[in-house]
Short mmCIF file of C-alpha atoms in Angstrom, two decimals:
data_model
loop_
_atom_site.label_atom_id
_atom_site.label_comp_id
_atom_site.label_asym_id
_atom_site.label_seq_id
_atom_site.Cartn_x
_atom_site.Cartn_y
_atom_site.Cartn_z
CA MET Q 1 10.98 53.47 96.36
CA VAL Q 2 14.71 52.84 96.26
CA THR Q 3 16.14 51.78 92.90
CA ALA Q 4 19.08 49.42 92.96
CA ALA Q 5 22.26 50.90 91.52
CA LYS Q 6 23.28 49.53 88.14
CA PRO Q 7 26.57 47.61 88.32
CA THR Q 8 29.54 49.61 87.12
CA THR Q 9 30.61 48.61 83.62
CA ALA Q 10 34.37 48.45 83.13
CA PRO Q 11 36.01 50.30 80.20
CA TRP Q 12 37.20 46.99 78.71
CA SER Q 13 33.59 45.76 78.42
CA SER Q 14 33.26 47.51 75.04
CA ASN Q 15 35.39 44.67 73.65
CA PHE Q 16 32.37 42.38 74.16
CA GLU Q 17 29.66 44.76 72.98
CA GLN Q 18 30.07 44.57 69.21
CA PRO Q 19 30.40 41.49 66.99
CA ILE Q 20 33.87 40.93 65.64
CA GLN Q 21 34.67 41.70 62.03
CA GLU Q 22 36.83 39.23 60.14
CA PHE Q 23 39.38 40.56 57.68
CA PRO Q 24 41.49 38.90 54.97
CA LEU Q 25 45.27 39.13 54.65
CA THR Q 26 45.94 42.85 55.01
CA PRO Q 27 49.19 44.86 55.27
CA LEU Q 28 49.47 46.31 58.78
CA ALA Q 29 50.35 49.96 59.25
CA VAL Q 30 53.10 50.92 61.70
CA LEU Q 31 51.80 53.23 64.42
CA SER Q 32 55.19 53.79 66.02
CA GLY Q 33 58.72 52.45 65.86
CA ALA Q 34 59.82 49.79 63.39
CA ILE Q 35 59.59 46.01 63.07
CA PRO Q 36 62.90 44.36 64.09
CA ALA Q 37 64.74 42.97 61.07
CA ASN Q 38 65.27 39.60 62.81
CA LEU Q 39 61.56 39.15 63.56
CA GLN Q 40 60.63 36.59 60.88
CA GLY Q 41 57.66 34.26 61.34
CA SER Q 42 54.03 34.24 62.41
CA LEU Q 43 52.12 35.16 65.55
CA TYR Q 44 48.87 33.23 66.06
CA ARG Q 45 46.21 33.92 68.69
CA ASN Q 46 42.94 32.20 69.56
CA GLY Q 47 39.95 33.11 71.68
CA PRO Q 48 36.16 33.34 71.80
CA GLY Q 49 34.91 35.74 69.14
CA LEU Q 50 31.11 35.45 69.05
CA PHE Q 51 29.02 36.21 72.12
CA ASP Q 52 25.50 36.97 70.86
CA ARG Q 53 22.94 35.63 68.39
CA GLN Q 54 19.67 37.53 67.93
CA GLY Q 55 19.98 39.07 71.38
CA GLU Q 56 20.78 35.82 73.18
CA GLN Q 57 24.04 36.07 75.08
CA ILE Q 58 26.44 33.19 75.64
CA SER Q 59 26.23 31.71 79.14
CA HIS Q 60 29.97 31.58 79.80
CA TRP Q 61 33.03 33.18 78.21
CA PHE Q 62 34.28 29.69 77.31
CA ASP Q 63 31.28 29.18 74.98
CA GLY Q 64 32.20 31.84 72.41
CA ASP Q 65 33.10 30.42 68.99
CA GLY Q 66 36.81 30.46 68.19
CA ALA Q 67 38.35 33.38 66.26
CA ILE Q 68 41.99 33.23 65.12
CA LEU Q 69 44.35 36.13 64.48
CA ALA Q 70 47.46 35.55 62.37
CA VAL Q 71 50.20 38.16 61.93
CA HIS Q 72 52.94 37.23 59.45
CA PHE Q 73 56.30 39.04 59.70
CA ALA Q 74 58.78 39.09 56.80
CA GLY Q 75 61.31 41.60 55.50
CA GLY Q 76 60.42 44.29 58.02
CA GLN Q 77 56.73 44.19 57.02
CA ALA Q 78 53.66 42.56 58.54
CA GLN Q 79 50.37 41.20 57.22
CA GLY Q 80 47.42 40.14 59.34
CA THR Q 81 44.19 38.19 58.99
CA TYR Q 82 41.38 37.42 61.45
CA ARG Q 83 38.88 34.62 60.87
CA MET Q 84 36.31 32.52 62.68
CA VAL Q 85 37.03 28.79 62.80
CA GLN Q 86 34.45 27.20 60.52
CA THR Q 87 33.43 24.37 62.86
CA GLU Q 88 30.37 22.26 62.18
CA GLY Q 89 28.54 23.85 65.10
CA TYR Q 90 29.45 27.40 64.11
CA MET Q 91 28.31 26.86 60.52
CA ALA Q 92 25.01 25.30 61.61
CA GLU Q 93 24.28 28.18 63.97
CA GLU Q 94 25.25 30.73 61.32
CA LYS Q 95 22.61 29.16 59.10
CA SER Q 96 19.89 29.06 61.74
CA GLY Q 97 20.83 32.37 63.35
CA LYS Q 98 20.52 31.00 66.88
CA PHE Q 99 22.45 28.98 69.44
CA GLU Q 100 21.58 25.29 69.09
CA TYR Q 101 24.42 23.34 70.70
CA SER Q 102 25.32 22.70 74.30
CA GLY Q 103 28.69 23.92 75.56
CA TYR Q 104 30.79 24.47 78.65
CA GLY Q 105 28.32 26.93 80.18
CA ARG Q 106 25.25 26.22 78.05
CA LYS Q 107 22.98 23.31 78.89
CA SER Q 108 21.30 21.36 76.14
CA SER Q 109 17.76 22.36 75.19
CA GLN Q 110 17.19 19.08 73.33
CA PRO Q 111 14.62 16.58 74.69
CA LEU Q 112 16.07 13.54 76.41
CA TRP Q 113 15.18 11.23 73.55
CA ARG Q 114 17.36 13.22 71.17
CA LYS Q 115 21.14 12.92 71.18
CA ASP Q 116 22.77 16.00 72.68
CA GLN Q 117 25.10 17.95 70.39
CA LEU Q 118 28.13 19.39 72.17
CA LYS Q 119 29.80 22.09 70.14
CA ASN Q 120 33.56 21.95 69.61
CA ALA Q 121 34.19 25.70 69.98
CA ALA Q 122 37.85 25.53 68.81
CA ASN Q 123 38.45 28.65 70.90
CA THR Q 124 41.22 28.04 73.43
CA SER Q 125 44.68 27.80 71.89
CA VAL Q 126 46.68 27.10 68.73
CA LEU Q 127 49.54 24.79 67.79
CA ALA Q 128 51.69 25.14 64.67
CA ALA Q 129 52.43 21.56 63.59
CA GLY Q 130 53.94 20.76 60.22
CA ASP Q 131 52.14 22.57 57.42
CA ARG Q 132 48.96 23.26 59.39
CA LEU Q 133 47.75 25.32 62.31
CA LEU Q 134 45.66 23.45 64.88
CA ALA Q 135 42.87 25.28 66.71
CA LEU Q 136 42.58 23.58 70.09
CA TRP Q 137 39.71 23.05 72.52
CA GLU Q 138 39.32 21.07 75.75
CA GLY Q 139 36.80 18.45 74.77
CA GLY Q 140 37.49 17.24 71.25
CA TRP Q 141 39.79 16.96 68.28
CA PRO Q 142 41.70 19.96 66.95
CA HIS Q 143 40.60 21.78 63.80
CA ALA Q 144 43.26 22.12 61.11
CA LEU Q 145 43.65 25.52 59.43
CA ASP Q 146 45.73 26.87 56.58
CA ARG Q 147 48.68 28.59 58.27
CA GLN Q 148 48.73 31.56 55.90
CA THR Q 149 45.03 32.35 55.27
CA LEU Q 150 43.43 30.61 58.30
CA ALA Q 151 40.96 28.84 56.03
CA THR Q 152 39.43 25.92 57.96
CA VAL Q 153 40.40 22.49 56.61
CA GLY Q 154 38.44 20.42 59.16
CA LEU Q 155 38.80 18.16 62.18
CA ASP Q 156 42.21 16.49 62.50
CA ASP Q 157 42.73 13.10 64.18
CA LEU Q 158 46.53 13.46 64.21
CA GLN Q 159 46.61 10.10 62.41
CA GLY Q 160 45.64 8.13 65.47
CA LEU Q 161 43.09 9.75 67.81
CA GLN Q 162 39.90 7.77 68.37
CA ARG Q 163 36.57 9.58 68.15
CA GLN Q 164 36.13 9.77 71.95
CA GLN Q 165 39.68 10.96 72.62
CA PRO Q 166 40.05 14.74 73.13
CA PHE Q 167 43.32 16.55 72.50
CA SER Q 168 43.53 19.29 75.09
CA ALA Q 169 44.50 22.94 74.63
CA HIS Q 170 47.89 23.07 76.40
CA PRO Q 171 50.40 20.85 74.58
CA LYS Q 172 54.04 21.09 75.60
CA VAL Q 173 56.77 21.13 72.93
CA ASP Q 174 60.23 19.80 73.73
CA PRO Q 175 62.62 22.57 72.57
CA GLN Q 176 65.32 20.06 71.58
CA SER Q 177 63.41 17.29 69.80
CA GLY Q 178 60.30 19.21 68.76
CA GLU Q 179 58.16 16.38 70.18
CA ILE Q 180 54.69 17.40 71.33
CA TYR Q 181 53.14 16.09 74.56
CA ASN Q 182 49.49 16.49 75.46
CA PHE Q 183 46.56 14.88 77.24
CA GLY Q 184 42.80 14.47 77.23
CA VAL Q 185 40.25 13.22 79.77
CA THR Q 186 37.76 10.55 78.74
CA PHE Q 187 34.93 9.36 80.95
CA GLY Q 188 32.24 6.71 80.93
CA ARG Q 189 32.35 3.61 83.09
CA GLN Q 190 35.95 4.60 83.83
CA THR Q 191 37.56 8.04 83.77
CA ASN Q 192 40.98 8.01 82.14
CA LEU Q 193 43.78 10.48 81.67
CA GLN Q 194 44.84 9.95 78.05
CA LEU Q 195 48.50 10.80 77.41
CA TYR Q 196 49.93 11.54 73.96
CA ARG Q 197 53.31 12.01 72.33
CA CYS Q 198 53.38 13.40 68.78
CA ASP Q 199 56.27 14.14 66.46
CA GLN Q 200 56.97 17.74 65.47
CA SER Q 201 54.55 17.49 62.54
CA GLY Q 202 51.70 16.63 64.93
CA GLN Q 203 51.43 12.94 64.06
CA LEU Q 204 50.55 10.73 67.02
CA GLN Q 205 53.46 8.42 67.92
CA GLN Q 206 52.68 7.05 71.39
CA GLN Q 207 49.81 7.04 73.85
CA ASN Q 208 48.78 5.59 77.18
CA LYS Q 209 45.96 5.99 79.68
CA ILE Q 210 45.91 6.26 83.47
CA PRO Q 211 42.72 5.59 85.49
CA LEU Q 212 41.36 8.51 87.53
CA GLN Q 213 38.85 8.77 90.38
CA GLY Q 214 35.65 10.64 89.57
CA ILE Q 215 35.53 13.15 86.72
CA PRO Q 216 38.05 15.92 87.44
CA MET Q 217 38.58 19.28 85.76
CA ILE Q 218 42.09 19.27 84.22
CA HIS Q 219 43.08 22.21 82.04
CA ASP Q 220 46.90 22.20 81.93
CA PHE Q 221 49.98 20.24 82.93
CA ALA Q 222 53.75 20.79 83.09
CA MET Q 223 56.84 19.22 81.54
CA ALA Q 224 59.92 19.01 83.75
CA GLY Q 225 62.92 17.38 82.09
CA PRO Q 226 62.10 13.65 81.98
CA TYR Q 227 58.72 14.09 83.71
CA LEU Q 228 55.19 15.24 83.01
CA VAL Q 229 53.43 16.68 86.07
CA PHE Q 230 49.68 16.91 86.69
CA CYS Q 231 48.12 18.76 89.63
CA ILE Q 232 44.49 17.64 89.74
CA SER Q 233 42.56 20.16 91.80
CA PRO Q 234 39.48 19.03 93.78
CA VAL Q 235 36.94 20.12 91.17
CA LYS Q 236 34.67 17.19 90.26
CA LEU Q 237 31.87 16.88 87.72
CA ASN Q 238 28.48 15.52 88.74
CA PRO Q 239 27.48 14.00 85.38
CA LEU Q 240 23.80 13.28 86.11
CA PRO Q 241 22.47 16.89 85.79
CA VAL Q 242 24.35 17.16 82.48
CA LEU Q 243 23.02 13.85 81.16
CA PHE Q 244 19.45 14.74 82.15
CA ARG Q 245 19.74 18.25 80.61
CA GLN Q 246 19.21 19.98 83.97
CA GLN Q 247 22.53 21.84 84.19
CA SER Q 248 25.46 22.82 82.04
CA TYR Q 249 28.90 21.24 82.40
CA SER Q 250 30.12 24.38 84.21
CA ASP Q 251 27.23 24.43 86.68
CA SER Q 252 27.79 20.73 87.45
CA LEU Q 253 31.40 21.24 88.55
CA ASN Q 254 31.74 21.09 92.34
CA TRP Q 255 34.57 22.43 94.49
CA GLN Q 256 35.44 19.70 97.04
CA PRO Q 257 38.45 20.97 99.00
CA GLU Q 258 38.34 18.07 101.45
CA ARG Q 259 39.65 15.85 98.63
CA GLY Q 260 42.93 17.78 98.32
CA THR Q 261 44.97 18.24 95.15
CA GLN Q 262 46.24 15.06 93.51
CA ILE Q 263 49.84 15.19 92.23
CA LEU Q 264 50.78 12.80 89.41
CA VAL Q 265 54.34 12.43 88.11
CA ILE Q 266 54.56 10.71 84.71
CA ASP Q 267 57.64 9.14 83.13
CA ARG Q 268 57.89 11.05 79.85
CA ALA Q 269 59.67 8.24 77.99
CA THR Q 270 57.01 5.60 78.68
CA LEU Q 271 53.95 7.77 79.50
CA THR Q 272 53.44 5.65 82.62
CA LEU Q 273 52.65 6.75 86.17
CA LEU Q 274 55.81 7.04 88.26
CA SER Q 275 54.33 8.34 91.51
CA GLN Q 276 51.29 10.09 92.99
CA SER Q 277 50.30 11.75 96.24
CA GLU Q 278 47.88 14.23 97.77
CA ALA Q 279 48.58 17.87 98.68
CA GLU Q 280 46.56 20.77 100.08
CA SER Q 281 43.68 22.13 98.00
CA TRP Q 282 44.08 24.84 95.39
CA PHE Q 283 42.98 25.44 91.81
CA GLN Q 284 44.96 26.44 88.76
CA TRP Q 285 44.19 27.05 85.13
CA HIS Q 286 47.80 27.46 84.01
CA PHE Q 287 51.32 26.44 84.89
CA GLY Q 288 54.32 28.59 84.00
CA ASN Q 289 57.29 26.30 83.58
CA SER Q 290 58.82 23.36 85.42
CA TYR Q 291 62.25 21.76 85.58
CA VAL Q 292 64.45 19.45 87.66
CA ASP Q 293 67.00 21.23 89.85
CA THR Q 294 70.50 20.05 90.80
CA HIS Q 295 69.07 18.13 93.79
CA GLY Q 296 66.70 16.12 91.60
CA GLN Q 297 63.64 18.03 92.80
CA ILE Q 298 60.92 19.22 90.41
CA LEU Q 299 60.40 23.01 90.57
CA LEU Q 300 56.94 23.96 89.34
CA ASP Q 301 55.60 27.51 88.75
CA VAL Q 302 51.84 28.01 88.76
CA ALA Q 303 49.22 30.79 88.79
CA ARG Q 304 47.37 29.56 91.86
CA TYR Q 305 43.83 30.28 93.13
CA GLU Q 306 42.55 29.54 96.62
CA ASP Q 307 39.35 27.97 95.24
CA PHE Q 308 37.17 27.63 92.12
CA GLN Q 309 35.51 31.07 92.26
CA THR Q 310 37.49 31.90 89.11
CA ASN Q 311 34.91 29.90 87.12
CA GLN Q 312 32.11 32.21 88.27
CA TYR Q 313 34.25 35.26 87.50
CA LEU Q 314 34.87 34.03 83.95
CA GLN Q 315 31.14 33.47 83.49
CA GLU Q 316 30.49 37.08 84.50
CA VAL Q 317 33.24 38.69 82.36
CA PRO Q 318 31.24 39.08 79.10
CA SER Q 319 28.63 41.12 81.01
CA GLY Q 320 31.25 43.84 81.53
CA HIS Q 321 30.65 44.05 85.27
CA PRO Q 322 31.91 40.89 87.01
CA GLN Q 323 31.17 40.84 90.74
CA THR Q 324 33.15 37.79 91.83
CA ILE Q 325 36.63 38.32 93.24
CA ALA Q 326 39.01 35.54 92.21
CA PRO Q 327 42.68 36.58 92.45
CA SER Q 328 45.51 34.26 91.46
CA LYS Q 329 49.14 34.60 92.55
CA LEU Q 330 52.41 33.24 91.19
CA TRP Q 331 53.62 30.33 93.32
CA ARG Q 332 56.55 27.91 93.11
CA MET Q 333 56.37 24.34 94.43
CA HIS Q 334 59.12 21.80 95.01
CA ILE Q 335 58.08 18.20 94.32
CA ASP Q 336 59.93 14.97 95.03
CA PRO Q 337 59.43 13.05 91.75
CA GLN Q 338 59.85 9.62 93.38
CA GLN Q 339 56.96 10.23 95.78
CA ALA Q 340 55.09 13.08 94.03
CA LYS Q 341 55.09 14.88 97.36
CA VAL Q 342 55.18 18.67 97.62
CA THR Q 343 58.15 19.37 99.86
CA GLU Q 344 57.95 23.16 99.74
CA SER Q 345 55.51 25.84 98.51
CA MET Q 346 56.28 29.55 98.29
CA LEU Q 347 54.44 32.64 97.11
CA LEU Q 348 56.64 34.41 94.56
CA SER Q 349 54.60 37.54 93.82
CA ASP Q 350 51.66 39.34 95.40
CA TYR Q 351 50.40 40.64 92.06
CA THR Q 352 47.19 39.14 90.70
CA CYS Q 353 48.36 37.42 87.55
CA GLU Q 354 47.66 34.81 84.88
CA PHE Q 355 49.07 33.19 81.71
CA PRO Q 356 52.64 32.66 83.01
CA LEU Q 357 55.14 31.50 80.38
CA VAL Q 358 58.84 31.42 79.55
CA ASN Q 359 61.12 31.49 76.55
CA PRO Q 360 59.95 28.44 74.49
CA LEU Q 361 63.60 27.34 74.26
CA GLU Q 362 63.51 26.89 78.05
CA VAL Q 363 60.31 24.83 78.39
CA GLY Q 364 61.01 21.97 80.77
CA GLN Q 365 64.45 23.45 81.53
CA PRO Q 366 65.81 25.93 84.14
CA HIS Q 367 64.71 29.52 83.54
CA ARG Q 368 65.30 32.88 85.14
CA TYR Q 369 62.37 34.96 83.81
CA SER Q 370 58.62 34.37 83.78
CA TYR Q 371 56.32 36.58 81.68
CA LEU Q 372 52.68 36.98 82.59
CA ASN Q 373 49.59 39.18 82.56
CA VAL Q 374 49.29 41.31 85.70
CA ARG Q 375 46.70 43.57 87.29
CA ASP Q 376 48.52 46.79 88.03
CA ARG Q 377 46.04 49.63 88.58
CA SER Q 378 42.81 47.64 88.27
CA THR Q 379 40.47 46.31 90.93
CA GLU Q 380 40.20 42.59 91.55
CA THR Q 381 37.20 42.36 89.24
CA ASP Q 382 38.91 44.15 86.36
CA ALA Q 383 40.93 42.87 83.40
CA PHE Q 384 44.70 42.50 83.29
CA ASP Q 385 46.22 45.86 82.35
CA ALA Q 386 49.97 45.16 82.30
CA ILE Q 387 52.56 42.59 81.29
CA GLY Q 388 54.99 41.58 83.99
CA CYS Q 389 58.43 39.98 83.97
CA TYR Q 390 59.27 38.14 87.18
CA ASP Q 391 63.01 37.71 87.78
CA HIS Q 392 63.48 34.52 89.83
CA HIS Q 393 67.08 35.46 90.70
CA GLN Q 394 66.24 38.93 92.02
CA SER Q 395 62.65 38.19 93.19
CA THR Q 396 61.44 41.34 91.40
CA MET Q 397 58.59 42.13 89.03
CA THR Q 398 58.99 44.60 86.13
CA LEU Q 399 55.78 45.95 84.57
CA THR Q 400 54.84 47.56 81.29
CA ASN Q 401 52.99 50.85 81.17
CA LEU Q 402 50.40 50.42 78.45
CA GLY Q 403 48.45 53.58 79.26
CA GLU Q 404 45.03 54.11 80.78
CA ASN Q 405 42.26 51.73 79.66
CA CYS Q 406 44.59 49.57 77.58
CA TYR Q 407 44.56 45.81 78.08
CA PRO Q 408 47.07 43.22 76.79
CA SER Q 409 46.58 39.65 75.68
CA GLU Q 410 48.77 36.82 76.94
CA PRO Q 411 52.45 37.69 76.32
CA ILE Q 412 54.14 35.57 73.65
CA PHE Q 413 57.92 35.22 73.88
CA VAL Q 414 59.77 35.26 70.55
CA PRO Q 415 63.49 34.31 70.63
CA ASP Q 416 65.89 36.43 68.59
CA PRO Q 417 67.55 33.96 66.19
CA GLN Q 418 70.65 36.18 66.02
CA ASN Q 419 71.04 36.80 69.75
CA PRO Q 420 70.53 34.01 72.34
CA GLU Q 421 70.14 36.59 75.11
CA GLY Q 422 67.69 38.70 73.14
CA GLY Q 423 64.09 38.33 72.18
CA TRP Q 424 60.75 40.08 72.09
CA ILE Q 425 57.38 39.93 73.81
CA LEU Q 426 54.43 40.13 71.42
CA THR Q 427 50.96 40.99 72.67
CA VAL Q 428 47.68 42.28 71.24
CA VAL Q 429 46.57 45.40 73.13
CA TYR Q 430 42.94 46.50 73.24
CA ASP Q 431 42.59 50.28 73.61
CA ALA Q 432 39.18 50.92 75.17
CA ASN Q 433 39.57 54.68 74.66
CA HIS Q 434 39.36 54.24 70.88
CA HIS Q 435 37.83 50.73 70.62
CA SER Q 436 40.83 49.55 68.63
CA SER Q 437 43.46 46.82 68.74
CA ALA Q 438 47.18 46.86 67.97
CA VAL Q 439 50.08 44.42 68.04
CA TRP Q 440 52.82 45.59 70.40
CA ILE Q 441 56.42 44.41 70.11
CA LEU Q 442 58.39 44.83 73.34
CA ASP Q 443 62.04 44.21 74.19
CA ARG Q 444 62.16 41.26 76.60
CA HIS Q 445 64.70 43.08 78.81
CA ARG Q 446 63.02 46.51 78.70
CA LEU Q 447 59.34 45.92 79.32
CA SER Q 448 58.98 49.22 81.16
CA ASP Q 449 60.28 51.15 78.12
CA LYS Q 450 58.19 52.21 75.13
CA PRO Q 451 57.40 49.40 72.67
CA ILE Q 452 59.86 48.77 69.85
CA CYS Q 453 56.92 48.83 67.45
CA ARG Q 454 53.13 49.11 67.41
CA LEU Q 455 51.11 47.78 64.47
CA SER Q 456 47.54 48.85 63.79
CA LEU Q 457 44.97 46.11 63.21
CA PRO Q 458 42.09 46.85 60.80
CA GLN Q 459 39.42 45.61 63.23
CA THR Q 460 39.06 45.18 66.96
CA ILE Q 461 40.28 41.79 68.16
CA ALA Q 462 38.19 40.05 70.82
CA PHE Q 463 39.95 39.28 74.10
CA GLY Q 464 41.53 35.88 73.61
CA PHE Q 465 43.12 33.15 75.64
CA HIS Q 466 46.29 31.68 74.14
CA GLY Q 467 48.65 32.01 71.23
CA THR Q 468 51.93 30.81 69.78
CA TRP Q 469 54.85 31.91 67.66
CA SER Q 470 56.10 30.00 64.63
CA ALA Q 471 59.50 31.01 63.31
CA ALA Q 472 60.04 31.28 59.56
CA THR Q 473 61.79 28.27 58.05
#
């Protein structure tokens, strides 16, 4: 009898094998180098942090309950804390000791006559707004947290959200005004794209809705000068299997490439639809940056996938041996804002990459450098093992060397308040050799050099999705 070979487990899989350990505000030890004197403020990161209850594994990486890391920098020192977001669903399941709620990849086990309970996992991103930190998720309101201790305050309606209106996980902040733009998708008899503008404290100031066809999967959008840009990939939800408790939300999403990608250009001042058109099919989770060039064209950077296989890959990741190949590449598109037509598309880099971003002072404005997670030595089914800097002027990619079996989180750009040309890249690196995590501080212009500083974290930090930097005031 021939026994099937056991799938190879990647070194990074140990990050998923043990439950995370929260820790209170704790001074962080310096492993190497020194904290820059001008680095004053707080790094926040969010991501799924609980994957198992009594031997039952989550069905999809997106279903893990949110865990927030905060690292506060002041006077050349750093303190850190790591805490689960105390959502209603998390607290109820802590009490029962088992998974009870439906989620992105978990179908409801409730009988049809009982109302389904969808858990707000608060696990995708964070937004520093006023005196609170908002833990963001795709399908509901944000949870407000204490910015210093990460104690959960509760759901936050931003002084204007209705109960059915979600506030998505990828807001865009205008670097000049501090205004916050975001969206949510509501569906029922009519699917609508809800558009929001908030002031810098996170209070809702303006909103509008635009009708959509079907129920699409929209994760991110871009801000380009006076425009907001949405690329709606041909991923549509079949709601009936979800309503009848036959499939999860994730399993009911269908890739329909014959529909093409819908491009929507929104007037940022009025939140009204300016133009729309259809382009070829692709999928994206994340945009990099977007701006209007001297010819009036929108330039849009995106981590682009050929199809929706990435969803299956992300479902397999917590197992430690994903089998699905789903590479994404950095692309740039030129869009005519008056017609929403893609006039040119070009592949910028052949590296498999994700989480592209720029200096937050350049969001919606022209930029030269994009920072992103890159697969350097790994196979297509492995985790990102380097941070890259793509130079749009030179068409070159510079990579970090983190060392064998070390894996970075999304790079966070921190401007140097004393030097407009300076700045740092902050990332949380998981070292699979020692099952430990550390905060790395890198010079934005010298990513290939040794880090300026490495800070030890008291516990391993689960692989996360997104973060932000909040400068000291």
